[in-house]
Amino acid sequence: MKLPMDDEHAALFTVGQVADMLQVRQAFLRRIDDHQVVSPQRSPGGQRRYSRHEVGRIQQVVTMMDEGMTLPAIRRIIELQHELAELTRERDELARRLDALGEGGGPR
């Protein structure tokens, strides 16, 4: 049985918990959500709930801001990282299909 703590995308943490974990202000977390840099899930009551994956992403944002990057630049970097991951998955799937066709003993 898979527990919620085992799922890095399970929304487990409140704004206050994440702020304490990462030593950032709650207003900072709300700001990066408003700028669509890291947007957590919402509880049925509308409160932000963060997953371990999102906490890791926030750590990246803090590091990039410490290096002098703006939130729009950080959002674009994150978008490009996501696009690159998608393209890599597609490439790997196509390579797997080509390998399977080659192993099928088709015409050469």
PDB file of C-alpha atoms in Angstrom:
ATOM      1  CA  MET A   1       0.000   0.000   0.000  1.00  0.00           C
ATOM      2  CA  LYS A   2       1.377   3.404  -0.978  1.00  0.00           C
ATOM      3  CA  LEU A   3       1.206   6.021   1.771  1.00  0.00           C
ATOM      4  CA  PRO A   4       0.740   9.756   1.035  1.00  0.00           C
ATOM      5  CA  MET A   5       4.236  10.431   2.438  1.00  0.00           C
ATOM      6  CA  ASP A   6       5.650   8.068  -0.230  1.00  0.00           C
ATOM      7  CA  ASP A   7       4.163  10.192  -3.046  1.00  0.00           C
ATOM      8  CA  GLU A   8       6.318  13.229  -3.779  1.00  0.00           C
ATOM      9  CA  HIS A   9       3.288  14.907  -5.391  1.00  0.00           C
ATOM     10  CA  ALA A  10       0.888  14.405  -2.448  1.00  0.00           C
ATOM     11  CA  ALA A  11      -0.181  17.806  -1.113  1.00  0.00           C
ATOM     12  CA  LEU A  12       0.751  17.476   2.552  1.00  0.00           C
ATOM     13  CA  PHE A  13       2.243  20.729   3.803  1.00  0.00           C
ATOM     14  CA  THR A  14       0.635  24.045   4.749  1.00  0.00           C
ATOM     15  CA  VAL A  15       2.058  27.474   3.952  1.00  0.00           C
ATOM     16  CA  GLY A  16       3.223  27.815   7.557  1.00  0.00           C
ATOM     17  CA  GLN A  17       4.967  24.434   7.544  1.00  0.00           C
ATOM     18  CA  VAL A  18       6.781  25.166   4.280  1.00  0.00           C
ATOM     19  CA  ALA A  19       7.771  28.652   5.451  1.00  0.00           C
ATOM     20  CA  ASP A  20       9.251  27.117   8.628  1.00  0.00           C
ATOM     21  CA  MET A  21      11.010  24.313   6.725  1.00  0.00           C
ATOM     22  CA  LEU A  22      12.660  26.643   4.229  1.00  0.00           C
ATOM     23  CA  GLN A  23      13.010  29.650   6.525  1.00  0.00           C
ATOM     24  CA  VAL A  24      11.078  31.948   4.183  1.00  0.00           C
ATOM     25  CA  ARG A  25       8.121  34.227   4.817  1.00  0.00           C
ATOM     26  CA  GLN A  26       4.590  33.053   4.109  1.00  0.00           C
ATOM     27  CA  ALA A  27       4.135  36.203   1.998  1.00  0.00           C
ATOM     28  CA  PHE A  28       6.997  34.994  -0.221  1.00  0.00           C
ATOM     29  CA  LEU A  29       5.176  31.700  -0.822  1.00  0.00           C
ATOM     30  CA  ARG A  30       1.996  33.550  -1.713  1.00  0.00           C
ATOM     31  CA  ARG A  31       3.954  35.858  -4.047  1.00  0.00           C
ATOM     32  CA  ILE A  32       5.577  33.022  -5.996  1.00  0.00           C
ATOM     33  CA  ASP A  33       2.119  31.442  -6.318  1.00  0.00           C
ATOM     34  CA  ASP A  34       0.661  34.756  -7.570  1.00  0.00           C
ATOM     35  CA  HIS A  35       3.505  34.954 -10.126  1.00  0.00           C
ATOM     36  CA  GLN A  36       2.760  31.325 -11.131  1.00  0.00           C
ATOM     37  CA  VAL A  37       6.300  30.237 -10.330  1.00  0.00           C
ATOM     38  CA  VAL A  38       5.243  27.511  -7.864  1.00  0.00           C
ATOM     39  CA  SER A  39       1.490  27.042  -7.559  1.00  0.00           C
ATOM     40  CA  PRO A  40       0.457  24.495  -4.925  1.00  0.00           C
ATOM     41  CA  GLN A  41      -2.745  22.529  -4.823  1.00  0.00           C
ATOM     42  CA  ARG A  42      -5.656  23.825  -2.747  1.00  0.00           C
ATOM     43  CA  SER A  43      -7.481  22.097   0.082  1.00  0.00           C
ATOM     44  CA  PRO A  44     -11.283  21.862  -0.114  1.00  0.00           C
ATOM     45  CA  GLY A  45     -11.295  25.013   2.061  1.00  0.00           C
ATOM     46  CA  GLY A  46      -9.080  26.863  -0.428  1.00  0.00           C
ATOM     47  CA  GLN A  47      -5.845  26.740   1.594  1.00  0.00           C
ATOM     48  CA  ARG A  48      -2.561  26.140  -0.189  1.00  0.00           C
ATOM     49  CA  ARG A  49      -1.112  22.644   0.270  1.00  0.00           C
ATOM     50  CA  TYR A  50       2.401  21.851  -0.926  1.00  0.00           C
ATOM     51  CA  SER A  51       3.899  18.536  -2.013  1.00  0.00           C
ATOM     52  CA  ARG A  52       7.508  17.471  -1.428  1.00  0.00           C
ATOM     53  CA  HIS A  53       8.093  18.124  -5.145  1.00  0.00           C
ATOM     54  CA  GLU A  54       6.844  21.715  -4.790  1.00  0.00           C
ATOM     55  CA  VAL A  55       8.958  22.245  -1.662  1.00  0.00           C
ATOM     56  CA  GLY A  56      12.002  21.208  -3.710  1.00  0.00           C
ATOM     57  CA  ARG A  57      10.977  23.596  -6.473  1.00  0.00           C
ATOM     58  CA  ILE A  58      10.662  26.423  -3.917  1.00  0.00           C
ATOM     59  CA  GLN A  59      14.193  25.656  -2.728  1.00  0.00           C
ATOM     60  CA  GLN A  60      15.341  26.121  -6.349  1.00  0.00           C
ATOM     61  CA  VAL A  61      13.484  29.452  -6.540  1.00  0.00           C
ATOM     62  CA  VAL A  62      15.129  30.698  -3.338  1.00  0.00           C
ATOM     63  CA  THR A  63      18.573  29.767  -4.689  1.00  0.00           C
ATOM     64  CA  MET A  64      17.924  31.482  -8.035  1.00  0.00           C
ATOM     65  CA  MET A  65      16.628  34.624  -6.305  1.00  0.00           C
ATOM     66  CA  ASP A  66      19.742  34.660  -4.111  1.00  0.00           C
ATOM     67  CA  GLU A  67      21.716  34.660  -7.379  1.00  0.00           C
ATOM     68  CA  GLY A  68      19.839  37.794  -8.470  1.00  0.00           C
ATOM     69  CA  MET A  69      17.213  36.350 -10.817  1.00  0.00           C
ATOM     70  CA  THR A  70      13.738  37.862 -11.087  1.00  0.00           C
ATOM     71  CA  LEU A  71      10.527  35.879 -10.636  1.00  0.00           C
ATOM     72  CA  PRO A  72       9.585  36.162 -14.355  1.00  0.00           C
ATOM     73  CA  ALA A  73      13.039  34.823 -15.304  1.00  0.00           C
ATOM     74  CA  ILE A  74      12.736  31.993 -12.779  1.00  0.00           C
ATOM     75  CA  ARG A  75       9.261  31.093 -14.075  1.00  0.00           C
ATOM     76  CA  ARG A  76      10.656  30.909 -17.627  1.00  0.00           C
ATOM     77  CA  ILE A  77      13.563  28.718 -16.520  1.00  0.00           C
ATOM     78  CA  ILE A  78      11.145  26.342 -14.787  1.00  0.00           C
ATOM     79  CA  GLU A  79       8.926  26.262 -17.906  1.00  0.00           C
ATOM     80  CA  LEU A  80      11.942  25.447 -20.075  1.00  0.00           C
ATOM     81  CA  GLN A  81      13.084  22.724 -17.653  1.00  0.00           C
ATOM     82  CA  HIS A  82       9.610  21.169 -17.891  1.00  0.00           C
ATOM     83  CA  GLU A  83       9.618  21.383 -21.707  1.00  0.00           C
ATOM     84  CA  LEU A  84      13.079  19.808 -21.849  1.00  0.00           C
ATOM     85  CA  ALA A  85      11.945  16.951 -19.587  1.00  0.00           C
ATOM     86  CA  GLU A  86       8.921  16.350 -21.869  1.00  0.00           C
ATOM     87  CA  LEU A  87      11.060  16.328 -25.006  1.00  0.00           C
ATOM     88  CA  THR A  88      13.546  13.974 -23.368  1.00  0.00           C
ATOM     89  CA  ARG A  89      10.709  11.573 -22.454  1.00  0.00           C
ATOM     90  CA  GLU A  90       9.373  11.719 -26.032  1.00  0.00           C
ATOM     91  CA  ARG A  91      12.852  11.112 -27.487  1.00  0.00           C
ATOM     92  CA  ASP A  92      13.414   8.146 -25.180  1.00  0.00           C
ATOM     93  CA  GLU A  93      10.026   6.679 -26.126  1.00  0.00           C
ATOM     94  CA  LEU A  94      10.781   7.058 -29.841  1.00  0.00           C
ATOM     95  CA  ALA A  95      14.217   5.477 -29.377  1.00  0.00           C
ATOM     96  CA  ARG A  96      12.580   2.575 -27.540  1.00  0.00           C
ATOM     97  CA  ARG A  97      10.084   2.110 -30.407  1.00  0.00           C
ATOM     98  CA  LEU A  98      12.861   2.200 -33.012  1.00  0.00           C
ATOM     99  CA  ASP A  99      14.830  -0.392 -31.071  1.00  0.00           C
ATOM    100  CA  ALA A 100      11.738  -2.606 -30.870  1.00  0.00           C
ATOM    101  CA  LEU A 101      11.207  -2.315 -34.630  1.00  0.00           C
ATOM    102  CA  GLY A 102      14.849  -3.153 -35.294  1.00  0.00           C
ATOM    103  CA  GLU A 103      14.648  -6.239 -33.088  1.00  0.00           C
ATOM    104  CA  GLY A 104      11.506  -7.408 -34.838  1.00  0.00           C
ATOM    105  CA  GLY A 105      13.521  -8.793 -37.739  1.00  0.00           C
ATOM    106  CA  GLY A 106      11.969  -6.499 -40.290  1.00  0.00           C
ATOM    107  CA  PRO A 107      13.552  -5.748 -43.692  1.00  0.00           C
ATOM    108  CA  ARG A 108      17.094  -4.365 -43.611  1.00  0.00           C
TER     109      ARG A 108
END
